[in-house]
Tab-separated table of C-alpha atoms in Angstrom:
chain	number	residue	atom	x	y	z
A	174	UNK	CA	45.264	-27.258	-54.746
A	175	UNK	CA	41.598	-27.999	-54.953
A	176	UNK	CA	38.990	-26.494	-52.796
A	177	UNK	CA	37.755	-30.195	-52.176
A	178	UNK	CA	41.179	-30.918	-50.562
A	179	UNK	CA	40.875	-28.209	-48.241
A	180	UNK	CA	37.455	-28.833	-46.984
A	181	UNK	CA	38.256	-32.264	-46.529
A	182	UNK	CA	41.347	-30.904	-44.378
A	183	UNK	CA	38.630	-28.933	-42.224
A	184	UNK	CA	36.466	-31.892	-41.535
A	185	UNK	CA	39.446	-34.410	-41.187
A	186	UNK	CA	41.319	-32.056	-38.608
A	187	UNK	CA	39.272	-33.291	-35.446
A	188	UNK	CA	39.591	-36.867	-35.222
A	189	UNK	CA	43.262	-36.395	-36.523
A	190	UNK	CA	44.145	-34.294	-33.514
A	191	UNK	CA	42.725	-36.569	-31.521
A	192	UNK	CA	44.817	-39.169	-31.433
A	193	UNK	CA	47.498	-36.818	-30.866
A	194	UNK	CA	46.036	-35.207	-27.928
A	195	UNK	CA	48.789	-33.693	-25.767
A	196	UNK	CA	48.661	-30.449	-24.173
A	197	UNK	CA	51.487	-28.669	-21.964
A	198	UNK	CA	52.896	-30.225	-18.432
A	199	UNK	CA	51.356	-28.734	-15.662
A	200	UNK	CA	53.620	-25.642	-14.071
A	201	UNK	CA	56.726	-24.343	-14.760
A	202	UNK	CA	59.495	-23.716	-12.272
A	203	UNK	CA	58.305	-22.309	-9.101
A	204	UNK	CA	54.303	-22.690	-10.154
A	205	UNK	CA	51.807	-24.700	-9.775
A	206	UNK	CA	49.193	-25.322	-12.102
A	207	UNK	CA	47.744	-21.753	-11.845
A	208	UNK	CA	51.644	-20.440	-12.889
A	209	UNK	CA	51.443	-22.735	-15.888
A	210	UNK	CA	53.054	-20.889	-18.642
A	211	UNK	CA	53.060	-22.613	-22.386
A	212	UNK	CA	56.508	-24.030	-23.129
A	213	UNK	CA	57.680	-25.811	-20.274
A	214	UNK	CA	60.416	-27.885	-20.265
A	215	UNK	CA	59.834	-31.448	-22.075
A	216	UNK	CA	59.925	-34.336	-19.254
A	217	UNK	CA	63.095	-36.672	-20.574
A	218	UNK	CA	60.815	-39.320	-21.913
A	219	UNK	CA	62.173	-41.840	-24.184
A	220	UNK	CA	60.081	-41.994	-27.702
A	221	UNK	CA	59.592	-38.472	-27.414
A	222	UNK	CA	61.136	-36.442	-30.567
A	223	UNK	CA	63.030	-33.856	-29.021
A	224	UNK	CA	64.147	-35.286	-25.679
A	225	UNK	CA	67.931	-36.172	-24.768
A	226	UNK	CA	68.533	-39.789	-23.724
A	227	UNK	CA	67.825	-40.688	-20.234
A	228	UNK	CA	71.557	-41.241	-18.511
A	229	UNK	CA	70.920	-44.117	-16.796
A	230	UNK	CA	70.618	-44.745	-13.129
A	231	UNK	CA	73.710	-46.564	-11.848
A	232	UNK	CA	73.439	-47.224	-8.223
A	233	UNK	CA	74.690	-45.161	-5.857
A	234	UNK	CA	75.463	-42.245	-8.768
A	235	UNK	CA	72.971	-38.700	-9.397
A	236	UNK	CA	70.903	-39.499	-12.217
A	237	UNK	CA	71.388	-37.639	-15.335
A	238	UNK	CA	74.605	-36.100	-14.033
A	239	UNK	CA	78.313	-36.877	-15.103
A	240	UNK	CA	79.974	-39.275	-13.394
A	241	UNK	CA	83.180	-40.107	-12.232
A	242	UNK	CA	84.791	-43.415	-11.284
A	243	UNK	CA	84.055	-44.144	-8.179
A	244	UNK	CA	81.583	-40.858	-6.902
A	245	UNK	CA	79.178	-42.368	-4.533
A	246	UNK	CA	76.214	-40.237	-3.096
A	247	UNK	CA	75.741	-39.744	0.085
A	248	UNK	CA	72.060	-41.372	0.119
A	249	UNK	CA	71.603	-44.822	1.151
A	250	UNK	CA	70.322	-46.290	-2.144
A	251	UNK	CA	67.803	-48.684	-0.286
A	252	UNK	CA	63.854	-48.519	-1.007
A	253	UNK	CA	61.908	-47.985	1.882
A	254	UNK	CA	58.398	-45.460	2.820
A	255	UNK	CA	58.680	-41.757	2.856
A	256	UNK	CA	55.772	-39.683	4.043
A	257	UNK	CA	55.463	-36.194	3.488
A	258	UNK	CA	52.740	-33.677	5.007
A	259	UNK	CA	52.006	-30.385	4.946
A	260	UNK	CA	49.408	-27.225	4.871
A	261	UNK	CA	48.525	-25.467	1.816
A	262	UNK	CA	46.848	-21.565	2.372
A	263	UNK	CA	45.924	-18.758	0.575
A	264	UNK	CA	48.448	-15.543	-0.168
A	265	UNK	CA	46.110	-13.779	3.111
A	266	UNK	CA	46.434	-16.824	5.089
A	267	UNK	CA	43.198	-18.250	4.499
A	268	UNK	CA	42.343	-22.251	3.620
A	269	UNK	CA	41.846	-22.894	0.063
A	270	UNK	CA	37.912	-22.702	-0.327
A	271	UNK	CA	38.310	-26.341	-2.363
A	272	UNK	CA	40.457	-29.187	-2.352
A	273	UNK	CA	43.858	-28.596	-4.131
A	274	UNK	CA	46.047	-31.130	-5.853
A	275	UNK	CA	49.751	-31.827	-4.445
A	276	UNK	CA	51.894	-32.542	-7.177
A	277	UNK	CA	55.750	-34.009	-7.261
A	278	UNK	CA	57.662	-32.834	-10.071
A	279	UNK	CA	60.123	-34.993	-10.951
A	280	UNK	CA	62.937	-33.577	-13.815
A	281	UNK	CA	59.921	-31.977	-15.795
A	282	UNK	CA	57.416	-35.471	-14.650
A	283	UNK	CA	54.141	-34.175	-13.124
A	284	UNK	CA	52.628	-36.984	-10.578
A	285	UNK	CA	49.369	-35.842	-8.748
A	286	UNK	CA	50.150	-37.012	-5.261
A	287	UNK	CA	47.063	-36.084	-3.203
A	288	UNK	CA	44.680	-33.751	-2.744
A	289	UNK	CA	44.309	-31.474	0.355
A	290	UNK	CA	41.394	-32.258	2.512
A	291	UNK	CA	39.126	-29.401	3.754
A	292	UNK	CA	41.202	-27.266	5.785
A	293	UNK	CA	43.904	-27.499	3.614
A	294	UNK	CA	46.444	-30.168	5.031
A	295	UNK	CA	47.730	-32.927	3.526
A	296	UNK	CA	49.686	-36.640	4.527
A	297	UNK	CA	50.850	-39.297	2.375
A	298	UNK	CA	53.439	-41.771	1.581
A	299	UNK	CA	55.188	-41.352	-1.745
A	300	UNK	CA	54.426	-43.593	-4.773
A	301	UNK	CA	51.135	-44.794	-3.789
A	302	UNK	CA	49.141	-42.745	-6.652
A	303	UNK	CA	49.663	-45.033	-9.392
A	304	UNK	CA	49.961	-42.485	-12.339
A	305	UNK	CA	51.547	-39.422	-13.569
A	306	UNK	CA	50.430	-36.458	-15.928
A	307	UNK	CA	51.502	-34.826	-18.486
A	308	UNK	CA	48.347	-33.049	-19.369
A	309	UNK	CA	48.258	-29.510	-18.599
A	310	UNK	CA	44.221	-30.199	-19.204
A	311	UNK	CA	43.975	-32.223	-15.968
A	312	UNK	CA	42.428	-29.523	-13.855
A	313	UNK	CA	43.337	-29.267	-10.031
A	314	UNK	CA	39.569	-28.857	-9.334
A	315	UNK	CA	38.223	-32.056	-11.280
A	316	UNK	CA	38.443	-34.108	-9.330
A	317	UNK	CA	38.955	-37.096	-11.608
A	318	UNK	CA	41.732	-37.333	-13.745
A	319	UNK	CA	41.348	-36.302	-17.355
A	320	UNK	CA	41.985	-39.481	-18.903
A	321	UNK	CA	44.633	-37.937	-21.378
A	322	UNK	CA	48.063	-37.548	-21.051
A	323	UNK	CA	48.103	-40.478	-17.580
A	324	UNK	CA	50.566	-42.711	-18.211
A	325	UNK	CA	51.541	-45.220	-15.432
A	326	UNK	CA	54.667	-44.393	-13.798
A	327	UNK	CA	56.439	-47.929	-14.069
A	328	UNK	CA	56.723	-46.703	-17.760
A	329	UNK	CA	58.144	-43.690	-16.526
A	330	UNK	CA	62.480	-43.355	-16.190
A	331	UNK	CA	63.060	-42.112	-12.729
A	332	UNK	CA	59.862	-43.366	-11.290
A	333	UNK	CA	60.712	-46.292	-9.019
A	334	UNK	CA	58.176	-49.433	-9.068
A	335	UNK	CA	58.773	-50.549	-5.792
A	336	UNK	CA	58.916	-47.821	-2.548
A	337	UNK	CA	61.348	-44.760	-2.743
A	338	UNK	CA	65.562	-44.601	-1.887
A	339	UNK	CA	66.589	-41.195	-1.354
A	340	UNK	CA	68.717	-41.022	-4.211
A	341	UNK	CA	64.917	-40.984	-6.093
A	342	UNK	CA	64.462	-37.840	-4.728
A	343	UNK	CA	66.941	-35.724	-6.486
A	344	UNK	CA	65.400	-33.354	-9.080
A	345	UNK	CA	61.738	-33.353	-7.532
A	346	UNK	CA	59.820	-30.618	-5.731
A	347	UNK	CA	56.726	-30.722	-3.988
A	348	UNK	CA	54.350	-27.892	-5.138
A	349	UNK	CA	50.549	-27.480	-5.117
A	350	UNK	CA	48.293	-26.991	-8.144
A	351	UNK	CA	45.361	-24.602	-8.494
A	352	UNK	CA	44.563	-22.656	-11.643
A	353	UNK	CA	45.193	-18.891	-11.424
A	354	UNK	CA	47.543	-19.106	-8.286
A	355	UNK	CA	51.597	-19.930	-8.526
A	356	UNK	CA	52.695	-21.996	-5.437
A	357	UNK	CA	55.329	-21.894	-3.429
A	358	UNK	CA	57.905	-24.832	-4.524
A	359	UNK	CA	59.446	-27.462	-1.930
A	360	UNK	CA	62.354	-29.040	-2.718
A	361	UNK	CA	62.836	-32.617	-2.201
A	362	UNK	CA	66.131	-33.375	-3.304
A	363	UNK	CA	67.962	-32.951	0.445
A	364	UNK	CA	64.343	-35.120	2.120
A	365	UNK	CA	65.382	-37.903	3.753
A	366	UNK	CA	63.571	-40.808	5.201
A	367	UNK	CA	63.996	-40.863	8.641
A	368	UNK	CA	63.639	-36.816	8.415
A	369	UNK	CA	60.292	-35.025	9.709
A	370	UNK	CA	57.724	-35.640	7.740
A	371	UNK	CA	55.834	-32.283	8.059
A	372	UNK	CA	56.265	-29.699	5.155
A	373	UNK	CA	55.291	-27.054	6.777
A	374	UNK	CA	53.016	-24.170	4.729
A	375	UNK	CA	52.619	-23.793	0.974
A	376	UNK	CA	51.380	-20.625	0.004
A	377	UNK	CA	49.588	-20.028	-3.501
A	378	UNK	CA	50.005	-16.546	-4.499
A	379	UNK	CA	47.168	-15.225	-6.914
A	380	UNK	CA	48.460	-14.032	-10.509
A	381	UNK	CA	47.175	-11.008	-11.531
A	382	UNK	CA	46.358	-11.231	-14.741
A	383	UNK	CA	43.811	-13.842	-13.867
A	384	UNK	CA	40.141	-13.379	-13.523
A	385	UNK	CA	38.624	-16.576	-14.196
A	386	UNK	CA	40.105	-19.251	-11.654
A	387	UNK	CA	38.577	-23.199	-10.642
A	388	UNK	CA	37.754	-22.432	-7.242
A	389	UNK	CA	34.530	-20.033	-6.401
A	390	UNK	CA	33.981	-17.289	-4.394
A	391	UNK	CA	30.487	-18.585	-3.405
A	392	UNK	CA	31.539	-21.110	-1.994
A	393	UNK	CA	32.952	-19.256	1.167
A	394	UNK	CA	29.438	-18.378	1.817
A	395	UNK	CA	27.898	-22.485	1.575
A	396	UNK	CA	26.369	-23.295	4.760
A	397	UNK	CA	27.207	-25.923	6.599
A	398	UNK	CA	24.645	-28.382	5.552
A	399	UNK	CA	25.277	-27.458	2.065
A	400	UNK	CA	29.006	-27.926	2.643
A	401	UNK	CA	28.488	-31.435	4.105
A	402	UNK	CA	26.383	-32.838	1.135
A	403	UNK	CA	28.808	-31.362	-1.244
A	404	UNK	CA	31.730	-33.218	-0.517
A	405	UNK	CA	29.407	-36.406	-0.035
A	406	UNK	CA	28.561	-35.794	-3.428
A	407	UNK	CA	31.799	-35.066	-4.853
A	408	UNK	CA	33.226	-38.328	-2.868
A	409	UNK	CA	30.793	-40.588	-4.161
A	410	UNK	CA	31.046	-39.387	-7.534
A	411	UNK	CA	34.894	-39.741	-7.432
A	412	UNK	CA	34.179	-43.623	-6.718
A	413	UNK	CA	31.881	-44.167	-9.454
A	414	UNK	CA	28.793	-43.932	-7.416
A	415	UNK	CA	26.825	-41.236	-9.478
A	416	UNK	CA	23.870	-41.830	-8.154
A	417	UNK	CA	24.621	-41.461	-4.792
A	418	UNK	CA	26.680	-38.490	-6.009
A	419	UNK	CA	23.732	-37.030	-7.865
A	420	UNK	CA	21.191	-37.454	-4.837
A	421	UNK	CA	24.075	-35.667	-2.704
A	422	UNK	CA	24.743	-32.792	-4.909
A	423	UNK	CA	20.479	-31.870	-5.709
A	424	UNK	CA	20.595	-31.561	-1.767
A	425	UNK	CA	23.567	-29.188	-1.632
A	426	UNK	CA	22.209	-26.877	-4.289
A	427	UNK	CA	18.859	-27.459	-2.623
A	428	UNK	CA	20.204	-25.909	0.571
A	429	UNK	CA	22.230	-23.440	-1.505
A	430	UNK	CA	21.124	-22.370	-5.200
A	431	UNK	CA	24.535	-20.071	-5.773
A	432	UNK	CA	26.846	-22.957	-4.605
A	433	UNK	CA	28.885	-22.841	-8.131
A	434	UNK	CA	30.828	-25.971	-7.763
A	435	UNK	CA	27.990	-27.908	-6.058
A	436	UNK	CA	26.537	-27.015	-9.681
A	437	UNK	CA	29.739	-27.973	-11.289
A	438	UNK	CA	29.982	-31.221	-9.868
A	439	UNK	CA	26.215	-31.795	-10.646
A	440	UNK	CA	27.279	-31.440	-13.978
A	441	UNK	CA	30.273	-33.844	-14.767
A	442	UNK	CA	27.866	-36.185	-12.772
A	443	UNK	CA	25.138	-35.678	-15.579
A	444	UNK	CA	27.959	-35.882	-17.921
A	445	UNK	CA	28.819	-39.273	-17.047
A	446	UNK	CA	25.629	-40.311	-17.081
A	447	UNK	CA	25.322	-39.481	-20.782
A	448	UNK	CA	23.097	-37.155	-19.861
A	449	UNK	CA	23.662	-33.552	-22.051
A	450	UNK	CA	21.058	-31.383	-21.228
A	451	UNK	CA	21.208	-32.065	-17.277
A	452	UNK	CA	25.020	-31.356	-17.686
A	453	UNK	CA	23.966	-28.187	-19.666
A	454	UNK	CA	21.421	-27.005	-17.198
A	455	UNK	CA	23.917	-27.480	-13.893
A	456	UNK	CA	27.045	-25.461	-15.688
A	457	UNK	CA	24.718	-22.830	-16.740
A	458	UNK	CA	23.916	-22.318	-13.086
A	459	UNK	CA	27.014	-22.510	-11.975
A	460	UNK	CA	28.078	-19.861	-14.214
A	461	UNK	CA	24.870	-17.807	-13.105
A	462	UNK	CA	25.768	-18.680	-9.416
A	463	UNK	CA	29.332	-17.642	-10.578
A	464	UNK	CA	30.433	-15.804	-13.440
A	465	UNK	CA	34.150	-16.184	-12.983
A	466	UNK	CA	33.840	-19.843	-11.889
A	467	UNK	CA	35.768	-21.106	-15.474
A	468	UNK	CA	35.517	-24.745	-15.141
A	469	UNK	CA	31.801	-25.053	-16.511
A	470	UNK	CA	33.238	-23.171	-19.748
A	471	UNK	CA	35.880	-25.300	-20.440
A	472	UNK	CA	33.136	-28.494	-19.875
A	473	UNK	CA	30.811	-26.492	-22.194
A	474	UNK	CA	33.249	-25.872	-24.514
A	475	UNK	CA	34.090	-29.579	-24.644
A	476	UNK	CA	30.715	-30.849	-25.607
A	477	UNK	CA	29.842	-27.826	-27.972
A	478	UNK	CA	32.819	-29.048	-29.787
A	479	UNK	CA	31.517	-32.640	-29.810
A	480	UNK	CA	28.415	-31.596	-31.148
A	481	UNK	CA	29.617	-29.625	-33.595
A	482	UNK	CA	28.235	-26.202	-32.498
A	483	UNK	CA	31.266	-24.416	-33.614
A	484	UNK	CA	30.135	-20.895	-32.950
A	485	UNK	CA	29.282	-22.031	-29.298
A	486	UNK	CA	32.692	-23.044	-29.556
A	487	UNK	CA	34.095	-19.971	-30.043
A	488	UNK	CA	31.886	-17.762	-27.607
A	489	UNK	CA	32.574	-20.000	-24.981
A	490	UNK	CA	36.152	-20.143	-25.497
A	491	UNK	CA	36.877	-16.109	-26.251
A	492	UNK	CA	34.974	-15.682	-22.763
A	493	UNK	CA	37.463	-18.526	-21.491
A	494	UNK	CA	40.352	-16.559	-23.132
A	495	UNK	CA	39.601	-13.400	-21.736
A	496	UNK	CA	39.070	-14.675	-18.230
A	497	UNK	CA	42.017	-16.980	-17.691
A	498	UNK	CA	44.549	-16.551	-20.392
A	499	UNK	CA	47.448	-18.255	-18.893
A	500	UNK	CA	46.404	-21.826	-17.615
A	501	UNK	CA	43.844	-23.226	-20.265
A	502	UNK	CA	45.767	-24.110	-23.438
A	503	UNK	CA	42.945	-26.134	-24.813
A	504	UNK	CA	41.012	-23.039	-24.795
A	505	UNK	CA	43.079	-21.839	-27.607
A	506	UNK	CA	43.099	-24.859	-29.173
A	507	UNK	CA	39.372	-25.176	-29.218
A	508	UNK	CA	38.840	-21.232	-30.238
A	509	UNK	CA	40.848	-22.249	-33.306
A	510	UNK	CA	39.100	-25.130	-34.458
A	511	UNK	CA	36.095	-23.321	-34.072
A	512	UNK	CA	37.006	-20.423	-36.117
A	513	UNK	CA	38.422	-22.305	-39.092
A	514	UNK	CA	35.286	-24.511	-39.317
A	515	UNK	CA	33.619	-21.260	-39.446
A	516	UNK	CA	35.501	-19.916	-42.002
A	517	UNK	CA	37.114	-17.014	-39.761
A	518	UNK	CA	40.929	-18.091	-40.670
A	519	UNK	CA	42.378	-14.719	-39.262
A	520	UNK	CA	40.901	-15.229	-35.883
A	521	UNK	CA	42.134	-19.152	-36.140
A	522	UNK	CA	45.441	-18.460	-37.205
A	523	UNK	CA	45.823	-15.937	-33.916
A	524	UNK	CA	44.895	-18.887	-31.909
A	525	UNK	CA	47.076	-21.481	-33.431
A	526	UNK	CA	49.971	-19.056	-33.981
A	527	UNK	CA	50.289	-17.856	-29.886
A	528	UNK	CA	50.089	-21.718	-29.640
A	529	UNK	CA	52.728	-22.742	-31.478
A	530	UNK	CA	54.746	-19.568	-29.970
A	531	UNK	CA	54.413	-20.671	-26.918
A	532	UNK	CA	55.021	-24.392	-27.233
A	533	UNK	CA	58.750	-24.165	-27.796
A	534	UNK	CA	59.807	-27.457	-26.512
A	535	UNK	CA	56.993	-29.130	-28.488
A	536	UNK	CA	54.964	-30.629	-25.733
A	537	UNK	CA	51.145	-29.403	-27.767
A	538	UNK	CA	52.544	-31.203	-31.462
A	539	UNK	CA	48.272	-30.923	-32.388
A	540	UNK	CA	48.852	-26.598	-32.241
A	541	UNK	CA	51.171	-27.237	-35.274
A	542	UNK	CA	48.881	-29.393	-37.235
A	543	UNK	CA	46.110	-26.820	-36.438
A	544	UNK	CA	48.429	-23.834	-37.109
A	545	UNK	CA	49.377	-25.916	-40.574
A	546	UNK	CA	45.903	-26.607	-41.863
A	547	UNK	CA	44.796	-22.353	-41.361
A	548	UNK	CA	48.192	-21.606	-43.418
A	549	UNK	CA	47.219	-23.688	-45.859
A	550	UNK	CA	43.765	-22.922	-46.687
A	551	UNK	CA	45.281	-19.359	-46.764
A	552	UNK	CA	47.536	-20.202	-49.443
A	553	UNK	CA	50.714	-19.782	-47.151
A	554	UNK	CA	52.276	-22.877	-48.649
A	555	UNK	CA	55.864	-22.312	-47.366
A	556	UNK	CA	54.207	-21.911	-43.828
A	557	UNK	CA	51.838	-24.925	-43.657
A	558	UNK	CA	54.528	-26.896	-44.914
A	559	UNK	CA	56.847	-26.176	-42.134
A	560	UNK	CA	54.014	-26.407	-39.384
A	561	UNK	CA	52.830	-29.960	-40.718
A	562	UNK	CA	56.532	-31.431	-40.834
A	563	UNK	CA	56.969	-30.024	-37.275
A	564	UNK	CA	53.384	-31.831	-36.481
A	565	UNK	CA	55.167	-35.120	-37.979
A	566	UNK	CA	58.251	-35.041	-36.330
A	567	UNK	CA	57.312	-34.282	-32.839
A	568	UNK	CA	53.492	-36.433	-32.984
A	569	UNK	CA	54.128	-38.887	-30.051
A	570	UNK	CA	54.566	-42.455	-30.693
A	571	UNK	CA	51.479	-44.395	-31.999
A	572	UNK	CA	49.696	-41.717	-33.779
A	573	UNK	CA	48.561	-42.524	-37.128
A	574	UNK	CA	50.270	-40.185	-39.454
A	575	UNK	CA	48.993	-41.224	-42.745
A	576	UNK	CA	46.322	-38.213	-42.873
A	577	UNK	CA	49.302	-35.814	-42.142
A	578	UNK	CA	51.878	-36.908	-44.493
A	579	UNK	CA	49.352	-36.858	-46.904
A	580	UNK	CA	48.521	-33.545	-46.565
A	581	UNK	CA	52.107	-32.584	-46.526
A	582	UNK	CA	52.441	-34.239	-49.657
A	583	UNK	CA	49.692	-31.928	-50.923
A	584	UNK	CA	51.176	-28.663	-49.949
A	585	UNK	CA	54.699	-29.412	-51.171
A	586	UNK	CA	52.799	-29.810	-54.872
A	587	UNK	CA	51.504	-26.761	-54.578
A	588	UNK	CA	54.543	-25.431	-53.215
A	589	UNK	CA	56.514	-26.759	-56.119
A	590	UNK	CA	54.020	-25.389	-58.985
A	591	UNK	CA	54.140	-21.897	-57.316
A	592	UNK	CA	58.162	-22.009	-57.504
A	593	UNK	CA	57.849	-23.241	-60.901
A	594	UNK	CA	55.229	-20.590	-62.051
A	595	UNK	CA	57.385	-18.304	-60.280
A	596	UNK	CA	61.090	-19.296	-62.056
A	597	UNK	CA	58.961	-19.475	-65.214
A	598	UNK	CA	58.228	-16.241	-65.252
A	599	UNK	CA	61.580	-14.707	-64.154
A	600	UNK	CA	62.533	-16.407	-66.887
A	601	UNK	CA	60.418	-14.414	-69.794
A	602	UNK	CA	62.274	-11.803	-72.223
């Protein structure tokens, strides 16, 4: 294969990926988003290469279980409003120091629920967040939604359009989701309606093998004024009102110059705004507020990698790595496309490669395109085809595959010419 095939693989292999931009559900069984290990479960969603076939819901029967004429469940199979509530504290008792997402998993189906307000406690009704996530890149501390891997939940099997029967319930748990930290697990299946509403206490539990985490220790320390503008700031922000946002977030790192996520929010803020260089400025002093604070890097990283600036890429994303190197997939992900535009294919190929051994039930397809494209400028024909056909066969629906199947195309030539050379030369006297 020419070298002009394989540097057009290099520069092709970003906006490919993009299209097929998944990344790993949140958690894994018992976790929240901090517990997040690499090859959860697939959620049973139809188009999905891999997944079973939904068993569908007959009324008054367990979904996805066998029936048998004439089982009924004991659950009234009526819609009506459930409300849960509940507190959410530290492993030594103390309130989360930021706002933590309250998720409902729902037979492998992530839905962000809520968020805890600021002493940790948190009411809803079920159903009344419109969307659920897939995305294992949807951080518990944004804030705002990453916009991947949302897909409304009337599109969802399961997910009821209209209010909740109890029968709904069966195969979801309540959990809550912070980076670094596994959470204790509710389980819904036995909830019913008329029950009381109040949760009582979920408990994150640090992991510790995790230095880096979304939530700042400076932030203990904010004073009160600070506090208040902060989560003015963040509020308005998270309704679109940036400059009201902006004005809010100056004053709280005015008050406070080492409030980290008062920086951090300042940031996405001058992000949205289309503003680089502010954005820039405020994660670099969150990170000098807060060394540890990892969600500036993973922002950084993102618009190095838009710019181009692959060996920002990589620095950012080792430091990432080394911080936190169980909940931040993309990191990986990012660290490899760096090093292979750089040339560094051993480094890339360790990045791809813990990837793809991770990401057993498929749920990250772009790790085995990445993984495919390293193999193949290395020559490792036999290996780059496999990872490409895996890329093909699990890509979720609507991605355009022509650049893929191209490339496939091209390694399976040079696949076939090395077997020839090879038989060709067993052959000789």
């Amino acid at each position: 294969m020419k070298s002009a095939h394989l540097r057009f693989w290099v520069l092709s292999l970003m906006p490919v990926l993009a299209v097929a931009d998944l990344a790993f559900a949140q958690g894994r069984p018992g976790g929240g988003a901090g517990a997040t290990t690499p090859g959860t479960p697939a959620p049973n969603v139809p188009g999905n290469p891999g997944t079973r076939n939904p068993t569908p819901n007959i009324p008054g029967t367990i979904p996805g279980q066998p029936q048998t004429p004439g089982q009924q469940l004991p659950y009234p199979d009526m819609n009506r409003p459930i409300f849960l509530s509940g507190k959410v504290v530290m492993d030594d008792g103390s309130k989360p120091p930021e706002p933590v997402a309250i998720e409902r998993v729902c037979n492998g189906i992530v839905r962000r629920e809520q968020f805890t307000d600021s002493k940790g406690h948190f009411s809803f009704q079920l159903g009344q967040n419109n969307y659920a996530y897939t995305d294992a890149s949807t951080s518990a501390a944004d804030g705002i939604p990453n916009s991947r891997g949302i897909n409304s939940v009337n599109n969802m099997p399961g997910m009821p359009s209209r209010g909740f029967s109890e029968r709904d319930l069966f195969g979801c748990e309540l959990r809550a989701s912070l980076p670094g930290f596994r959470s204790d697990v509710v389980n819904l299946a036995n909830h019913r309606a008329m029950d009381n509403p109040d949760l009582g206490t979920i408990v994150l539990h640090r992991l510790g093998n995790v230095e880096g985490l979304t939530i700042s220790a400076t932030s203990m320390a904010a004073p009160k004024d600070a506090r208040k503008a902060y989560e003015k700031g963040r509020e308005a922000a998270s309704k679109g009102k940036l400059e009201d946002g902006q004005k809010q977030l100056e004053k709280a790192v005015e008050v406070y110059p080492k409030y980290a996520v008062a920086w951090y929010e300042l940031g996405k803020v001058h992000q949205q705004n289309k503003d680089i260089e502010g954005a820039r400025k405020a994660f670099g002093e969150a990170l000098k507020a807060d060394p540890k604070f990892i969600s500036p890097y993973d922002n950084m990283a993102q618009m190095a990698a838009q710019e181009q600036k692959w060996d920002e890429v990589a620095d950012i994303t080792d430091r990432m790595i080394r911080l936190n190197p169980v909940d931040f997939p993309n990191a990986y992900y990012l660290n490899g496309v760096a090093n292979l535009n750089l040339h560094r294919l051993d480094a890339a190929q360790k990045s791809a490669s813990y990837l793809v051994s991770q990401d057993t039930n498929h749920r990250m397809p772009r790790a085995s395109y990445l993984l495919g494209i390293v193999l193949a400028q290395k020559q490792d024909w036999n290996g780059a085809a496999t990872q490409l056909r895996t890329f093909i066969d699990h890509a979720p629906p609507g991605s355009d595959l022509e650049t893929p199947k191209k490339q496939l195309a091209d390694v399976e030539r040079a696949l076939a010419t090395k077997d020839g050379s090879a038989e060709k030369k067993d052959d000789k006297p």
